[in-house]
Tab-separated table of C-alpha atoms in Angstrom:
chain	number	residue	atom	x	y	z
A	96	MET	CA	76.284	124.024	59.214
A	97	CYS	CA	80.023	123.525	59.324
A	98	ASN	CA	81.400	121.384	56.528
A	99	PRO	CA	83.104	118.273	57.985
A	100	LEU	CA	85.787	118.482	55.299
A	101	SER	CA	86.874	121.861	56.688
A	102	TRP	CA	87.683	120.087	59.950
A	103	VAL	CA	89.624	117.518	57.932
A	104	ASP	CA	91.692	120.239	56.250
A	105	ALA	CA	92.383	121.902	59.593
A	106	SER	CA	93.397	118.577	61.174
A	107	LEU	CA	95.714	117.713	58.290
A	108	GLY	CA	97.321	121.142	58.460
A	109	PHE	CA	97.868	120.767	62.190
A	110	LEU	CA	99.465	117.342	61.711
A	111	VAL	CA	101.818	118.600	59.013
A	112	LEU	CA	102.883	121.667	61.016
A	113	SER	CA	103.382	119.639	64.200
A	114	LEU	CA	105.456	117.000	62.418
A	115	THR	CA	107.610	119.609	60.654
A	116	HIS	CA	108.281	121.484	63.892
A	117	HIS	CA	109.113	118.320	65.806
A	118	LEU	CA	111.450	116.914	63.151
A	119	LEU	CA	113.280	120.232	62.887
A	120	THR	CA	113.650	120.243	66.662
A	121	MET	CA	115.015	116.690	66.638
A	122	ALA	CA	117.518	117.493	63.899
A	123	ASN	CA	118.705	120.982	64.889
A	124	THR	CA	119.077	120.907	68.678
A	125	THR	CA	122.695	121.632	69.537
A	126	SER	CA	124.781	121.021	72.632
A	127	ALA	CA	128.303	120.086	73.625
A	128	ALA	CA	129.053	117.017	71.557
A	129	PRO	CA	131.452	114.221	72.501
A	130	PRO	CA	134.056	113.160	69.915
A	131	GLY	CA	132.509	111.560	66.841
A	132	VAL	CA	128.954	112.721	67.609
A	133	ILE	CA	127.802	115.909	65.910
A	134	ASN	CA	124.636	116.446	67.945
A	135	PRO	CA	124.010	114.188	70.960
A	136	SER	CA	120.532	115.646	71.549
A	137	THR	CA	119.024	114.073	68.455
A	138	PRO	CA	118.526	110.318	67.992
A	139	PHE	CA	119.799	110.534	64.412
A	140	ALA	CA	123.330	111.066	65.773
A	141	TYR	CA	123.406	107.502	67.137
A	142	LEU	CA	122.197	105.803	63.958
A	143	ALA	CA	123.966	104.903	60.757
A	144	PRO	CA	123.110	107.324	57.927
A	145	GLU	CA	120.908	104.816	56.117
A	146	ASP	CA	119.102	103.931	59.362
A	147	ALA	CA	118.550	107.616	60.118
A	148	VAL	CA	116.933	108.039	56.694
A	149	LEU	CA	114.871	104.936	57.378
A	150	MET	CA	113.652	106.322	60.702
A	151	LEU	CA	112.821	109.770	59.335
A	152	THR	CA	110.932	108.538	56.281
A	153	THR	CA	109.075	105.908	58.303
A	154	ILE	CA	107.834	108.633	60.636
A	155	CYS	CA	106.630	110.609	57.620
A	156	VAL	CA	104.856	107.544	56.210
A	157	ASN	CA	103.164	106.884	59.567
A	158	VAL	CA	101.935	110.453	59.866
A	159	GLY	CA	100.776	110.457	56.243
A	160	CYS	CA	98.771	107.257	56.788
A	161	LEU	CA	97.358	108.744	59.988
A	162	ALA	CA	96.167	111.775	58.016
A	163	VAL	CA	94.504	109.522	55.422
A	164	VAL	CA	92.705	107.530	58.129
A	165	LEU	CA	91.555	110.720	59.823
A	166	TRP	CA	90.295	112.078	56.503
A	167	ASP	CA	88.332	108.887	55.828
A	168	ILE	CA	86.833	108.775	59.332
A	169	LEU	CA	85.603	112.361	59.197
A	170	GLY	CA	84.483	112.078	55.592
A	171	HIS	CA	82.343	108.990	56.303
A	172	SER	CA	81.249	109.862	59.830
A	173	LEU	CA	77.585	110.180	58.830
A	174	ALA	CA	77.586	106.819	57.042
A	175	ASP	CA	79.326	105.182	60.009
A	176	PHE	CA	76.687	106.653	62.316
A	177	GLN	CA	73.941	105.124	60.166
A	178	VAL	CA	75.664	101.731	60.083
A	179	ILE	CA	75.997	101.661	63.873
A	180	PHE	CA	72.676	103.135	65.013
A	181	PHE	CA	70.217	102.651	62.132
A	182	ARG	CA	71.068	99.094	61.094
A	183	ARG	CA	70.955	95.878	63.037
A	184	PHE	CA	73.828	95.857	65.520
A	185	ASN	CA	75.507	92.446	65.631
A	186	TRP	CA	78.975	91.009	65.940
A	187	LYS	CA	79.751	91.916	62.327
A	188	THR	CA	79.142	95.533	63.244
A	189	ILE	CA	81.629	95.111	66.083
A	190	ILE	CA	84.219	93.823	63.607
A	191	TYR	CA	83.470	96.834	61.414
A	192	LEU	CA	84.102	99.175	64.348
A	193	VAL	CA	87.373	97.409	65.144
A	194	ALA	CA	88.467	97.717	61.512
A	195	ARG	CA	87.521	101.401	61.594
A	196	ILE	CA	89.214	102.391	64.871
A	197	SER	CA	92.290	100.139	65.024
A	198	PRO	CA	94.122	101.614	61.969
A	199	PHE	CA	93.819	105.093	63.477
A	200	CYS	CA	95.203	103.848	66.803
A	201	PHE	CA	97.932	101.888	65.003
A	202	TYR	CA	99.296	104.834	63.028
A	203	LEU	CA	98.791	107.236	65.931
A	204	SER	CA	100.780	105.045	68.322
A	205	GLY	CA	103.450	104.529	65.649
A	206	SER	CA	103.761	108.276	65.088
A	207	ILE	CA	104.030	108.988	68.814
A	208	PHE	CA	106.488	106.125	69.248
A	209	GLY	CA	108.855	107.558	66.647
A	210	THR	CA	108.657	111.235	67.596
A	211	SER	CA	107.917	111.668	71.292
A	212	ALA	CA	110.639	111.763	73.935
A	213	LYS	CA	108.234	111.503	76.874
A	214	VAL	CA	106.857	107.990	76.489
A	215	SER	CA	107.718	104.557	77.793
A	216	CYS	CA	109.020	102.509	74.884
A	217	GLY	CA	107.821	99.105	76.091
A	218	PRO	CA	104.097	99.732	76.782
A	219	LEU	CA	103.625	101.970	73.738
A	220	HIS	CA	105.299	99.406	71.511
A	221	ASP	CA	103.024	96.697	72.919
A	222	ALA	CA	99.994	98.868	72.122
A	223	TRP	CA	101.349	99.387	68.607
A	224	ILE	CA	101.601	95.608	68.170
A	225	VAL	CA	98.025	95.005	69.380
A	226	PHE	CA	96.526	97.691	67.149
A	227	GLY	CA	98.511	96.437	64.158
A	228	ILE	CA	97.227	92.889	64.579
A	229	LEU	CA	93.639	94.072	65.115
A	230	SER	CA	93.751	96.388	62.117
A	231	ARG	CA	94.921	93.937	59.498
A	232	SER	CA	93.086	90.912	60.926
A	233	SER	CA	89.731	92.714	61.085
A	234	THR	CA	90.214	93.992	57.532
A	235	ALA	CA	90.766	90.458	56.264
A	236	LEU	CA	87.733	89.340	58.275
A	237	LEU	CA	85.513	91.902	56.520
A	238	LEU	CA	86.608	90.451	53.193
A	239	TYR	CA	85.805	86.994	54.563
A	240	PHE	CA	82.281	88.158	55.457
A	241	ARG	CA	81.803	89.416	51.920
A	242	ALA	CA	82.892	86.138	50.376
A	243	CYS	CA	80.727	84.096	52.754
A	244	ALA	CA	77.704	86.245	51.891
A	245	VAL	CA	78.122	85.291	48.239
A	246	TYR	CA	78.823	81.585	48.907
A	247	ASN	CA	76.186	81.328	51.609
A	248	HIS	CA	75.637	77.555	51.669
A	249	ASN	CA	78.890	76.277	50.157
A	250	HIS	CA	80.722	75.021	53.228
A	251	PHE	CA	83.812	73.945	51.293
A	252	VAL	CA	84.369	77.405	49.811
A	253	THR	CA	83.668	79.217	53.072
A	254	SER	CA	86.098	76.889	54.855
A	255	LEU	CA	88.720	77.707	52.237
A	256	PHE	CA	88.190	81.409	52.872
A	257	ALA	CA	88.494	80.788	56.619
A	258	VAL	CA	91.857	79.084	56.126
A	259	SER	CA	92.994	81.993	53.947
A	260	TRP	CA	92.020	84.443	56.679
A	261	GLY	CA	93.887	82.375	59.265
A	262	VAL	CA	97.031	82.484	57.120
A	263	VAL	CA	96.791	86.276	56.934
A	264	VAL	CA	96.416	86.549	60.709
A	265	ALA	CA	99.390	84.237	61.316
A	266	PHE	CA	101.714	86.227	59.061
A	267	VAL	CA	100.505	89.534	60.484
A	268	VAL	CA	101.300	88.336	64.011
A	269	LEU	CA	104.790	87.282	62.892
A	270	ALA	CA	105.395	90.574	61.090
A	271	VAL	CA	104.178	92.917	63.821
A	272	ALA	CA	105.059	90.995	66.975
A	273	GLY	CA	108.564	90.197	65.719
A	274	THR	CA	109.776	93.717	66.489
A	275	SER	CA	110.859	95.129	69.843
A	276	GLY	CA	110.838	98.679	71.144
A	277	VAL	CA	114.273	99.950	72.144
A	278	THR	CA	115.757	103.262	73.237
A	279	ILE	CA	118.127	104.933	70.777
A	280	GLY	CA	121.451	105.374	72.544
A	281	PRO	CA	121.304	107.641	75.605
A	282	THR	CA	118.402	109.636	74.143
A	283	PRO	CA	114.815	109.220	75.400
A	284	TYR	CA	113.563	108.434	71.879
A	285	CYS	CA	112.253	104.998	70.892
A	286	TRP	CA	112.521	102.978	67.735
A	287	HIS	CA	111.684	99.595	66.233
A	288	MET	CA	113.348	98.231	63.136
A	289	PRO	CA	111.253	96.470	60.466
A	290	THR	CA	110.973	92.722	60.821
A	291	GLN	CA	112.068	90.264	58.146
A	292	TYR	CA	108.598	88.674	58.180
A	293	ALA	CA	106.907	91.818	56.834
A	294	VAL	CA	107.071	90.622	53.246
A	295	GLY	CA	105.335	87.362	54.236
A	296	SER	CA	102.338	89.278	55.552
A	297	ILE	CA	102.222	91.294	52.326
A	298	PHE	CA	102.011	88.169	50.161
A	299	ALA	CA	99.467	86.580	52.502
A	300	GLU	CA	97.213	89.616	52.090
A	301	VAL	CA	97.737	89.616	48.317
A	302	PHE	CA	96.717	85.951	48.168
A	303	ASN	CA	93.645	86.524	50.332
A	304	ASP	CA	92.479	89.589	48.389
A	305	THR	CA	92.995	87.846	45.050
A	306	LEU	CA	91.110	84.756	46.192
A	307	VAL	CA	88.139	86.798	47.407
A	308	CYS	CA	88.048	88.967	44.294
A	309	LEU	CA	88.097	86.059	41.865
A	310	ALA	CA	85.546	84.096	43.879
A	311	VAL	CA	83.112	87.008	44.065
A	312	MET	CA	83.603	87.770	40.376
A	313	TYR	CA	82.895	84.182	39.368
A	314	LYS	CA	79.788	83.852	41.527
A	315	LEU	CA	78.108	87.166	40.798
A	316	THR	CA	78.763	87.379	37.085
A	317	GLY	CA	78.111	83.700	36.392
A	318	ILE	CA	81.147	83.417	34.142
A	319	THR	CA	81.330	80.073	32.321
A	320	TRP	CA	83.386	78.884	29.394
A	321	THR	CA	80.375	79.111	27.095
A	322	GLU	CA	78.999	82.462	28.308
A	323	ARG	CA	82.202	84.281	29.170
A	324	SER	CA	81.940	87.230	26.784
A	325	ALA	CA	78.275	87.896	27.542
A	326	SER	CA	78.927	87.769	31.289
A	327	ILE	CA	81.821	90.196	31.064
A	328	LYS	CA	79.697	92.623	29.056
A	329	ARG	CA	77.017	92.492	31.755
A	330	ILE	CA	79.481	93.779	34.352
A	331	PHE	CA	80.030	97.131	32.674
A	332	LYS	CA	76.705	97.551	30.896
A	333	PRO	CA	75.546	101.091	31.789
A	334	GLU	CA	71.835	100.203	31.802
A	335	GLN	CA	72.188	97.679	34.593
A	336	PRO	CA	70.037	98.217	37.719
A	337	LEU	CA	71.586	99.909	40.719
A	338	LEU	CA	72.402	96.936	42.948
A	339	THR	CA	73.947	95.110	39.991
A	340	HIS	CA	76.492	97.906	39.738
A	341	ILE	CA	77.123	97.735	43.475
A	342	PHE	CA	77.860	94.002	43.266
A	343	MET	CA	79.456	93.594	39.866
A	344	GLN	CA	81.233	96.842	39.106
A	345	ASP	CA	82.182	98.905	42.132
A	346	SER	CA	82.894	96.042	44.537
A	347	LEU	CA	85.087	94.263	42.008
A	348	LEU	CA	86.867	97.507	41.220
A	349	TYR	CA	87.585	97.964	44.926
A	350	TYR	CA	89.039	94.465	45.142
A	351	VAL	CA	91.223	95.045	42.086
A	352	LEU	CA	92.557	98.269	43.620
A	353	ALA	CA	93.395	96.410	46.836
A	354	ILE	CA	95.266	93.719	44.902
A	355	VAL	CA	97.217	96.313	42.910
A	356	ALA	CA	98.177	98.165	46.104
A	357	ASN	CA	99.498	95.028	47.816
A	358	LEU	CA	101.285	93.748	44.711
A	359	GLY	CA	102.900	97.144	44.244
A	360	THR	CA	104.102	97.049	47.844
A	361	ALA	CA	105.685	93.614	47.382
A	362	ILE	CA	107.319	94.623	44.085
A	363	LEU	CA	108.804	97.751	45.664
A	364	TYR	CA	110.151	95.666	48.531
A	365	PHE	CA	112.043	93.292	46.244
A	366	ALA	CA	113.162	96.122	43.962
A	367	MET	CA	115.523	97.298	46.717
A	368	VAL	CA	116.236	93.971	48.417
A	369	HIS	CA	120.024	94.137	47.860
A	370	SER	CA	120.508	97.811	48.708
A	371	GLN	CA	120.500	99.792	51.922
A	372	PRO	CA	117.140	100.647	53.535
A	373	THR	CA	115.642	103.578	51.622
A	374	PHE	CA	112.315	105.317	51.234
A	375	VAL	CA	111.106	102.585	48.865
A	376	ARG	CA	111.704	99.800	51.377
A	377	VAL	CA	110.133	101.860	54.150
A	378	ILE	CA	106.920	102.145	52.166
A	379	ALA	CA	107.014	98.413	51.462
A	380	THR	CA	107.782	97.392	55.052
A	381	LYS	CA	105.192	99.642	56.663
A	382	SER	CA	102.763	98.545	53.947
A	383	PRO	CA	100.414	101.447	53.256
A	384	GLY	CA	98.825	98.933	50.900
A	385	SER	CA	97.266	97.407	54.006
A	386	LEU	CA	95.661	100.772	54.724
A	387	VAL	CA	94.258	100.915	51.185
A	388	THR	CA	92.804	97.433	51.639
A	389	ASN	CA	91.271	98.476	54.952
A	390	LEU	CA	89.545	101.524	53.469
A	391	ILE	CA	88.246	99.466	50.547
A	392	ALA	CA	86.860	96.728	52.811
A	393	LEU	CA	85.120	99.350	54.956
A	394	GLN	CA	83.626	100.996	51.877
A	395	ILE	CA	82.218	97.717	50.558
A	396	HIS	CA	80.745	96.851	53.955
A	397	ARG	CA	79.097	100.275	54.214
A	398	ASN	CA	77.655	99.973	50.716
A	399	MET	CA	76.076	96.624	51.502
A	400	LYS	CA	74.744	97.648	54.918
A	401	LEU	CA	73.222	100.895	53.676
A	402	GLY	CA	72.250	99.702	50.194
A	403	THR	CA	74.006	102.621	48.555
A	404	PRO	CA	76.015	102.694	45.336
A	405	GLY	CA	79.763	103.006	45.300
A	406	LEU	CA	81.774	106.100	44.516
A	407	MET	CA	81.830	105.435	40.772
A	408	THR	CA	78.212	104.392	40.184
A	409	PRO	CA	75.479	106.885	39.272
A	410	ALA	CA	72.159	106.150	40.980
A	411	THR	CA	69.989	106.221	37.853
A	412	SER	CA	68.065	102.952	37.891
A	413	LYS	CA	64.465	102.594	39.031
A	414	ALA	CA	64.385	98.827	39.386
A	415	SER	CA	63.727	97.030	42.632
A	416	VAL	CA	65.867	94.068	43.536
A	417	LEU	CA	65.906	90.920	45.627
A	418	VAL	CA	69.186	89.162	46.403
A	419	THR	CA	69.141	85.379	46.712
A	420	THR	CA	71.767	82.756	47.339
A	421	SER	CA	72.127	81.844	43.665
A	422	THR	CA	70.907	84.760	41.593
A	423	ILE	CA	69.883	88.387	41.585
A	424	VAL	CA	66.286	88.822	40.430
A	425	PHE	CA	65.144	92.210	39.161
A	426	LYS	CA	61.636	93.614	38.831
A	427	SER	CA	60.880	96.749	36.850
A	428	PRO	CA	57.702	98.756	37.589
A	429	GLU	CA	56.016	97.350	34.454
A	430	GLU	CA	56.853	93.677	34.970
A	431	GLU	CA	55.464	90.977	37.204
A	432	PHE	CA	57.666	89.801	40.036
A	433	GLN	CA	59.601	86.638	39.265
A	434	THR	CA	59.494	84.038	42.049
A	435	VAL	CA	62.551	82.087	43.077
A	436	GLN	CA	63.113	78.858	44.958
A	437	ASP	CA	66.155	79.876	46.989
A	438	ARG	CA	66.061	81.550	50.342
A	439	PRO	CA	66.907	85.246	50.410
A	440	LEU	CA	70.569	85.908	51.048
A	441	ALA	CA	71.084	87.466	54.465
A	442	LEU	CA	73.227	90.553	53.992
A	443	ASP	CA	73.203	91.657	57.625
A	444	SER	CA	70.248	94.006	57.983
A	445	VAL	CA	69.260	94.055	54.291
A	446	PRO	CA	67.278	90.856	53.661
A	447	SER	CA	65.207	92.585	50.996
A	448	LEU	CA	65.808	95.888	49.269
A	449	SER	CA	63.522	97.918	47.050
A	450	TYR	CA	64.512	101.005	45.122
A	451	THR	CA	61.788	103.642	44.702
A	452	GLY	CA	63.680	106.040	42.466
A	453	SER	CA	65.258	108.184	45.155
A	454	SER	CA	66.350	105.813	47.913
A	455	PHE	CA	66.398	102.217	49.123
A	456	THR	CA	63.735	100.995	51.551
A	457	GLU	CA	64.207	97.998	53.794
A	458	SER	CA	61.694	95.220	54.279
A	459	SER	CA	61.733	92.311	56.707
A	460	GLU	CA	59.251	90.217	54.727
A	461	HIS	CA	60.234	87.919	51.884
A	462	PRO	CA	58.089	86.275	49.242
């Protein structure tokens, strides 16, 4: 059987070669030049030097993000197939599909927009706007689902998370829709300059990710002022059962990585705020940190739908688990099952999970 990663390597190589050839063609085409213009056949001739660097590096960032998305899609194609066809299909699954497909379409349309000379600037730019809004809004919505699953019956907290998600969507719309696609001089190439509202969307996402991370950490570890040290030790205790690691270790690590990525993007943006647009500001404006957050949110959703451990958790425990709205109750093979008063927490298609030593099995009955 062909290894899917070999297709990933081939696709990445094709993208790199195509981009290199196209950029060399854009930069090296020669013709009779009017006074003051070195090469009228390339769009870089009609831009200021700093703007030309901005355009070139932004194209490279777009193509690099596109390669990362393609790698992740092909690398998790089997897991995505299981989530779609072997788990209950509901509207949350639709949001998952939107969050999976829209980043690919966003970076693909952005790459074509900045490199192709045979497209209509207006319609392609409108498609870029739509995919950008869908990508970042659906990612924030997946994080909202995760927080609501933990705070299942706390309407105040879930409403707070809903407001946080709405703030993210509002800033994303301002950041993406504030640009306009224009033609560069007399050339057929298109371009859109970064909007001044981009940094607002970055901080909105940082706030939302931080809020979700801290809320999930507090709820699942039961941290209190009197039991703080013991609760923190439970997070990283290596003997913990499998689902405990999924909740308490890997998921929290994913959230922390997302926060670091978005904070790093904002810091890089302000580091060059008084200078000309450079590679650092391109990275900040285009916000690859949003892509990192998207991949993390997808990974957490897949883990919870399939009942599988994260990338950094060894599947060594033999305990079976039941997730409830207020606690996680564990039963080893030698112990009697402990009854609980709360209703089981509905985690999409995994109302009850049991671990047999080699895999999770799903049950629709609850004690």
